Amino acid sequence: MIFFDERRNTITLSTAATTYQMKVDSTGVLLHTYYGPRLRGGDLSNRIVHEDRGFSPNPYEVGKDRTYSLDTLPQEYSSCGVGDFRVPSVEATCGKGSRTVDLRYVGHTVREGKYALEGLPAFYNEGVTAQTLSVELRDSCTGLEVELLYGVLEEYDLITRAVRVRNGGESPMELERVSSVCLDFPAGEHDLITLGGAYAREREPVRMPLTQGVHTVGSVRGTSSHQQNPFVVLCDHETTEDAGRCWGVALVYSGSFQANTEYTQFHETRLTLGINPFHFRWKLQPGESFTTPEAAMVFSAQGLGHMSRQFHRAIRLNLCRGPWKDQRRPILINNWEATLFDFDAEKICSIAKAASQVGVEMMVMDDGWFGKRNDDFAGLGDWNVNQTKLPGGLGPLAHRIEEMGMKFGLWVEPEMVNEDSDLYQAHPDWAFQVPGRPMTRGRSQLVLDLTRAEVRQYIMDNLRATLNSAPISYIKWDMNRSLTDVWSAALPAQRQGEVYHRYVLGVYEILEMLHQEFPQVLIEGCSGGGGRFDCGMLYYTPQIWCSDNTDAIERLRIQYGTSFCYPCSTVGAHVSAVPNGQTGRSVSMHTRGVVAAAGTFGYELDLNEITSEEMEEVRTQIQHFRSCWDLVLRGDYYRLSNPFRQEAFNAWMHVSPDKSRALVGVVMGVGHANPIRPLLRLKGLDPNADYKVNGEVYGGDQLMYGGLALPILQEYQALQFDLERV
Ligand code: GLA
């Protein structure tokens, strides 16, 4: 609900459990007054203390009042260069080269439903109550206009934000920074949680107390990146998994981003999140406007777990799209780790045959099926079938797979080109490179300039032709390098600062075409595993390959970190061979299955090469996943341990929304002699109901508050419990 109190000039946004408030003050500055647990009403500006502070300047119109300063006021969208010395929300060069921005309230409107953003991914309000608030701010000196958009999705406690900047002046302007969100906390100490990491070690939560200064995380790689994720949390020092206040903010964007958290001289906190200002310069002619990506905020007073579950539901049901978003995905087998580039149709069929016998439902042919793609030095860009490997093309192979009772899926990497390809020979200028400078290769490939319409057209034509050439039910959309040498031959010098963002818009345009024209095709996003795992991609691809690291023990950490924002239904997770190709570690088929079953579930090995006992285990895993997929994909997810601490075991659980069923996964930690007896306390059950676990009946209260004594098992052995209300 959005409520404007005319007398007090406050605008209050309420969700089921949270309140967010802003206030237009006497000078027209839009103050931010509150974000936290739901309140009955009131004007929260009583929290703002006005003091005469040395070196905090005062706007002209307040005259002799030295207690009014933008330097200390919490603001909805901060100005720049006119007295607020904190991280600005917006930076722009206007008129005669001035770089100051002073935004004042002009008006606002409220409407039913949620706004959408042209060409950009955004949450939508299908099936839920939503409202939109639009607040108009203006800099009267330059004519710069800022529209702050807010979407309120009440049942998820989710508030989205986006910003439209318009040149309402008479001369050209240049935007240098436009945050999607500015969130000011007038008081209090906070911890910051970010998701750091690296290739094959994605989304490792890092928690730190804020100290005075600015803490910046982000990506300048042109993608959201393995190294930092566009998701941050602020919380109280005391906040835990199950108690305490926390504010999570996710950016719905797949390109370079920046999150700044500033803790100030007066112990205020400001968070800004948006497109990374690195190499960003956007020209606005008079009348033109620019729209930022969306940011989504959830406040929880019940700890980090509740915050994650709110994001999970909202992302699954109101960000992901298409018929697959809430359905069980086909249990797939992918040949990549089994064969790398060394395969032909017979090999693919032999992997599929073995898999079909134990119930696998889809065969995905990974990299290596096209052009001269026999290693990663050649072929990208030439999307014609390699006839030596696959005589007759994709059609005959896909039909053979379908005759086995399976669906057929395919890997593509449309954004890239190898120099050793027909495409590059014909159009070298289609790849990003700076004239006169030797190019920078990444995995021996170059990035196509998706800001160019003819390049997008080429990709769309090839994707259409491929998808129409055979019964293809799934594609894995990969992206295997960071952007460098970002310069477009198609744009004038003064527009080169737009290329990074225009590239992302190009990716979205192609993905939108697929969504419109091939709605039944399930798309799994990928970028060297989870290098582009973000809310932007999830609007187009309801699942993303979580990491190239398929070691079950390492996956415990990666899946744990991923779960801070992203639901299990989006997490591509497979059982792979041992010893694991990344770590050399061997764990049992059972353990690998339990860990992969916390995601979309599939296999990544040649089942012809495992023992008959393991094959039976695979058959059982598949049957079990079929019986409980709805818990994993649609249930509420609870983290029961932190795999970054050396605990006796790692555990998590999925609970059905009506709390009648649950699935618990446990993997023992590092082995010790004479070990401590592990006791597992469950979460999310109905304390007044009884549940059957392994043939025994326990109270929900008993399981949650007393706990379940686990057997002492060896290092990395796994357990899986099904709970059913009796
Ligand atoms: C990336 C992906 C892998 C695989 C290879 C193929 O690294 O993450 O799963 O598809 O590319 O080249």
mmCIF file of N, CA and C in Angstrom, residues 162-225:
data_model
loop_
_atom_site.group_PDB
_atom_site.id
_atom_site.type_symbol
_atom_site.label_atom_id
_atom_site.label_comp_id
_atom_site.label_asym_id
_atom_site.label_seq_id
_atom_site.Cartn_x
_atom_site.Cartn_y
_atom_site.Cartn_z
ATOM 1 N N ALA A 162 13.685 1.895 -9.471
ATOM 2 C CA ALA A 162 14.424 2.190 -10.699
ATOM 3 C C ALA A 162 14.363 3.691 -10.884
ATOM 4 N N VAL A 163 15.223 4.205 -11.726
ATOM 5 C CA VAL A 163 15.336 5.655 -11.878
ATOM 6 C C VAL A 163 15.367 6.002 -13.360
ATOM 7 N N ARG A 164 14.588 6.992 -13.727
ATOM 8 C CA ARG A 164 14.642 7.519 -15.091
ATOM 9 C C ARG A 164 15.172 8.938 -15.037
ATOM 10 N N VAL A 165 16.195 9.207 -15.787
ATOM 11 C CA VAL A 165 16.762 10.547 -15.819
ATOM 12 C C VAL A 165 16.464 11.146 -17.183
ATOM 13 N N ARG A 166 15.973 12.371 -17.196
ATOM 14 C CA ARG A 166 15.618 13.009 -18.461
ATOM 15 C C ARG A 166 16.303 14.359 -18.558
ATOM 16 N N ASN A 167 16.785 14.645 -19.722
ATOM 17 C CA ASN A 167 17.353 15.974 -19.952
ATOM 18 C C ASN A 167 16.209 16.928 -20.274
ATOM 19 N N GLY A 168 15.792 17.664 -19.272
ATOM 20 C CA GLY A 168 14.723 18.638 -19.466
ATOM 21 C C GLY A 168 15.287 20.030 -19.691
ATOM 22 N N GLY A 169 16.587 20.112 -19.960
ATOM 23 C CA GLY A 169 17.231 21.404 -20.199
ATOM 24 C C GLY A 169 17.347 21.692 -21.686
ATOM 25 N N GLU A 170 18.161 22.688 -22.006
ATOM 26 C CA GLU A 170 18.260 23.098 -23.405
ATOM 27 C C GLU A 170 19.551 22.683 -24.081
ATOM 28 N N SER A 171 20.527 22.223 -23.287
ATOM 29 C CA SER A 171 21.776 21.786 -23.932
ATOM 30 C C SER A 171 22.059 20.329 -23.561
ATOM 31 N N PRO A 172 22.944 19.669 -24.316
ATOM 32 C CA PRO A 172 23.214 18.257 -24.045
ATOM 33 C C PRO A 172 23.762 18.040 -22.632
ATOM 34 N N MET A 173 23.490 16.884 -22.073
ATOM 35 C CA MET A 173 24.032 16.516 -20.757
ATOM 36 C C MET A 173 24.759 15.195 -20.907
ATOM 37 N N GLU A 174 25.644 14.911 -19.945
ATOM 38 C CA GLU A 174 26.303 13.610 -19.926
ATOM 39 C C GLU A 174 26.198 12.997 -18.545
ATOM 40 N N LEU A 175 25.574 11.843 -18.490
ATOM 41 C CA LEU A 175 25.469 11.140 -17.209
ATOM 42 C C LEU A 175 26.758 10.376 -16.966
ATOM 43 N N GLU A 176 27.251 10.455 -15.739
ATOM 44 C CA GLU A 176 28.474 9.721 -15.400
ATOM 45 C C GLU A 176 28.225 8.678 -14.321
ATOM 46 N N ARG A 177 27.123 8.810 -13.643
ATOM 47 C CA ARG A 177 26.746 7.845 -12.604
ATOM 48 C C ARG A 177 25.245 7.992 -12.399
ATOM 49 N N VAL A 178 24.540 6.887 -12.384
ATOM 50 C CA VAL A 178 23.116 6.912 -12.030
ATOM 51 C C VAL A 178 22.844 5.648 -11.228
ATOM 52 N N SER A 179 22.752 5.791 -9.932
ATOM 53 C CA SER A 179 22.471 4.619 -9.096
ATOM 54 C C SER A 179 21.013 4.217 -9.247
ATOM 55 N N SER A 180 20.760 2.937 -9.103
ATOM 56 C CA SER A 180 19.381 2.461 -9.112
ATOM 57 C C SER A 180 18.736 2.690 -7.760
ATOM 58 N N VAL A 181 19.573 2.704 -6.737
ATOM 59 C CA VAL A 181 19.038 2.845 -5.395
ATOM 60 C C VAL A 181 20.013 3.637 -4.541
ATOM 61 N N CYS A 182 19.463 4.475 -3.670
ATOM 62 C CA CYS A 182 20.236 5.135 -2.614
ATOM 63 C C CYS A 182 19.428 4.854 -1.351
ATOM 64 N N LEU A 183 20.081 4.287 -0.358
ATOM 65 C CA LEU A 183 19.359 3.923 0.859
ATOM 66 C C LEU A 183 20.131 4.471 2.049
ATOM 67 N N ASP A 184 19.543 5.460 2.712
ATOM 68 C CA ASP A 184 20.209 6.121 3.839
ATOM 69 C C ASP A 184 19.652 5.622 5.167
ATOM 70 N N PHE A 185 20.549 5.336 6.085
ATOM 71 C CA PHE A 185 20.155 4.970 7.452
ATOM 72 C C PHE A 185 20.635 6.101 8.348
ATOM 73 N N PRO A 186 19.713 6.820 8.991
ATOM 74 C CA PRO A 186 20.137 7.983 9.761
ATOM 75 C C PRO A 186 21.015 7.639 10.958
ATOM 76 N N ALA A 187 20.985 6.413 11.421
ATOM 77 C CA ALA A 187 21.765 6.093 12.621
ATOM 78 C C ALA A 187 22.037 4.603 12.705
ATOM 79 N N GLY A 188 22.977 4.257 13.573
ATOM 80 C CA GLY A 188 23.163 2.857 13.908
ATOM 81 C C GLY A 188 24.334 2.208 13.199
ATOM 82 N N GLU A 189 24.923 1.226 13.862
ATOM 83 C CA GLU A 189 26.035 0.482 13.270
ATOM 84 C C GLU A 189 25.491 -0.680 12.461
ATOM 85 N N HIS A 190 26.232 -1.063 11.440
ATOM 86 C CA HIS A 190 25.774 -2.172 10.603
ATOM 87 C C HIS A 190 26.923 -3.093 10.220
ATOM 88 N N ASP A 191 26.550 -4.320 9.923
ATOM 89 C CA ASP A 191 27.444 -5.241 9.215
ATOM 90 C C ASP A 191 27.049 -5.211 7.750
ATOM 91 N N LEU A 192 28.026 -5.444 6.907
ATOM 92 C CA LEU A 192 27.776 -5.567 5.474
ATOM 93 C C LEU A 192 28.066 -7.007 5.068
ATOM 94 N N ILE A 193 27.157 -7.598 4.311
ATOM 95 C CA ILE A 193 27.408 -8.941 3.759
ATOM 96 C C ILE A 193 27.438 -8.817 2.246
ATOM 97 N N THR A 194 28.524 -9.283 1.636
ATOM 98 C CA THR A 194 28.608 -9.310 0.174
ATOM 99 C C THR A 194 28.897 -10.744 -0.253
ATOM 100 N N LEU A 195 28.710 -11.031 -1.527
ATOM 101 C CA LEU A 195 29.005 -12.363 -2.043
ATOM 102 C C LEU A 195 30.222 -12.253 -2.954
ATOM 103 N N GLY A 196 31.386 -12.544 -2.393
ATOM 104 C CA GLY A 196 32.636 -12.481 -3.160
ATOM 105 C C GLY A 196 32.926 -13.812 -3.821
ATOM 106 N N GLY A 197 34.173 -14.019 -4.240
ATOM 107 C CA GLY A 197 34.504 -15.310 -4.823
ATOM 108 C C GLY A 197 35.455 -15.225 -5.988
ATOM 109 N N ALA A 198 35.407 -16.225 -6.831
ATOM 110 C CA ALA A 198 36.312 -16.341 -7.974
ATOM 111 C C ALA A 198 35.702 -17.373 -8.922
ATOM 112 N N TYR A 199 36.306 -17.546 -10.073
ATOM 113 C CA TYR A 199 35.866 -18.634 -10.943
ATOM 114 C C TYR A 199 35.934 -19.944 -10.150
ATOM 115 N N ALA A 200 34.895 -20.747 -10.222
ATOM 116 C CA ALA A 200 34.799 -22.034 -9.524
ATOM 117 C C ALA A 200 34.712 -21.910 -7.992
ATOM 118 N N ARG A 201 34.623 -20.668 -7.494
ATOM 119 C CA ARG A 201 34.403 -20.457 -6.052
ATOM 120 C C ARG A 201 33.408 -19.329 -5.878
ATOM 121 N N GLU A 202 32.315 -19.403 -6.596
ATOM 122 C CA GLU A 202 31.392 -18.279 -6.662
ATOM 123 C C GLU A 202 30.627 -18.060 -5.348
ATOM 124 N N ARG A 203 30.271 -16.792 -5.116
ATOM 125 C CA ARG A 203 29.327 -16.362 -4.080
ATOM 126 C C ARG A 203 29.656 -16.880 -2.668
ATOM 127 N N GLU A 204 30.856 -16.491 -2.216
ATOM 128 C CA GLU A 204 31.248 -16.802 -0.840
ATOM 129 C C GLU A 204 30.857 -15.606 0.033
ATOM 130 N N PRO A 205 29.942 -15.809 0.963
ATOM 131 C CA PRO A 205 29.517 -14.677 1.783
ATOM 132 C C PRO A 205 30.679 -14.113 2.604
ATOM 133 N N VAL A 206 30.798 -12.785 2.582
ATOM 134 C CA VAL A 206 31.808 -12.087 3.379
ATOM 135 C C VAL A 206 31.031 -11.125 4.276
ATOM 136 N N ARG A 207 31.264 -11.203 5.570
ATOM 137 C CA ARG A 207 30.527 -10.328 6.499
ATOM 138 C C ARG A 207 31.524 -9.496 7.275
ATOM 139 N N MET A 208 31.284 -8.196 7.330
ATOM 140 C CA MET A 208 32.220 -7.313 8.031
ATOM 141 C C MET A 208 31.461 -6.165 8.677
ATOM 142 N N PRO A 209 31.947 -5.696 9.831
ATOM 143 C CA PRO A 209 31.339 -4.501 10.414
ATOM 144 C C PRO A 209 31.774 -3.289 9.595
ATOM 145 N N LEU A 210 30.878 -2.346 9.371
ATOM 146 C CA LEU A 210 31.258 -1.142 8.638
ATOM 147 C C LEU A 210 32.027 -0.216 9.547
ATOM 148 N N THR A 211 33.084 0.344 9.032
ATOM 149 C CA THR A 211 33.825 1.367 9.763
ATOM 150 C C THR A 211 33.835 2.606 8.897
ATOM 151 N N GLN A 212 34.248 3.721 9.462
ATOM 152 C CA GLN A 212 34.105 4.975 8.720
ATOM 153 C C GLN A 212 34.852 4.943 7.393
ATOM 154 N N GLY A 213 34.135 5.323 6.344
ATOM 155 C CA GLY A 213 34.708 5.289 5.007
ATOM 156 C C GLY A 213 33.737 4.623 4.050
ATOM 157 N N VAL A 214 34.192 4.436 2.818
ATOM 158 C CA VAL A 214 33.335 3.816 1.800
ATOM 159 C C VAL A 214 33.874 2.439 1.477
ATOM 160 N N HIS A 215 33.023 1.447 1.540
ATOM 161 C CA HIS A 215 33.404 0.107 1.108
ATOM 162 C C HIS A 215 32.738 -0.139 -0.238
ATOM 163 N N THR A 216 33.556 -0.424 -1.254
ATOM 164 C CA THR A 216 33.021 -0.598 -2.606
ATOM 165 C C THR A 216 33.244 -2.020 -3.083
ATOM 166 N N VAL A 217 32.199 -2.637 -3.595
ATOM 167 C CA VAL A 217 32.365 -3.903 -4.321
ATOM 168 C C VAL A 217 31.686 -3.722 -5.668
ATOM 169 N N GLY A 218 32.077 -4.547 -6.616
ATOM 170 C CA GLY A 218 31.438 -4.424 -7.921
ATOM 171 C C GLY A 218 32.176 -5.220 -8.961
ATOM 172 N N SER A 219 31.787 -4.997 -10.185
ATOM 173 C CA SER A 219 32.424 -5.662 -11.317
ATOM 174 C C SER A 219 32.664 -4.628 -12.395
ATOM 175 N N VAL A 220 33.831 -4.731 -13.046
ATOM 176 C CA VAL A 220 34.105 -3.898 -14.225
ATOM 177 C C VAL A 220 34.351 -4.815 -15.419
ATOM 178 N N ARG A 221 33.834 -6.043 -15.335
ATOM 179 C CA ARG A 221 34.097 -7.056 -16.357
ATOM 180 C C ARG A 221 33.059 -7.087 -17.468
ATOM 181 N N GLY A 222 32.066 -6.222 -17.380
ATOM 182 C CA GLY A 222 31.023 -6.251 -18.405
ATOM 183 C C GLY A 222 29.938 -7.256 -18.090
ATOM 184 N N THR A 223 30.192 -8.126 -17.113
ATOM 185 C CA THR A 223 29.190 -9.078 -16.621
ATOM 186 C C THR A 223 29.117 -8.898 -15.106
ATOM 187 N N SER A 224 28.103 -9.520 -14.496
ATOM 188 C CA SER A 224 28.000 -9.342 -13.046
ATOM 189 C C SER A 224 29.174 -10.003 -12.326
ATOM 190 N N SER A 225 29.746 -11.047 -12.889
ATOM 191 C CA SER A 225 31.036 -11.635 -12.486
ATOM 192 C C SER A 225 30.974 -12.742 -11.431
#
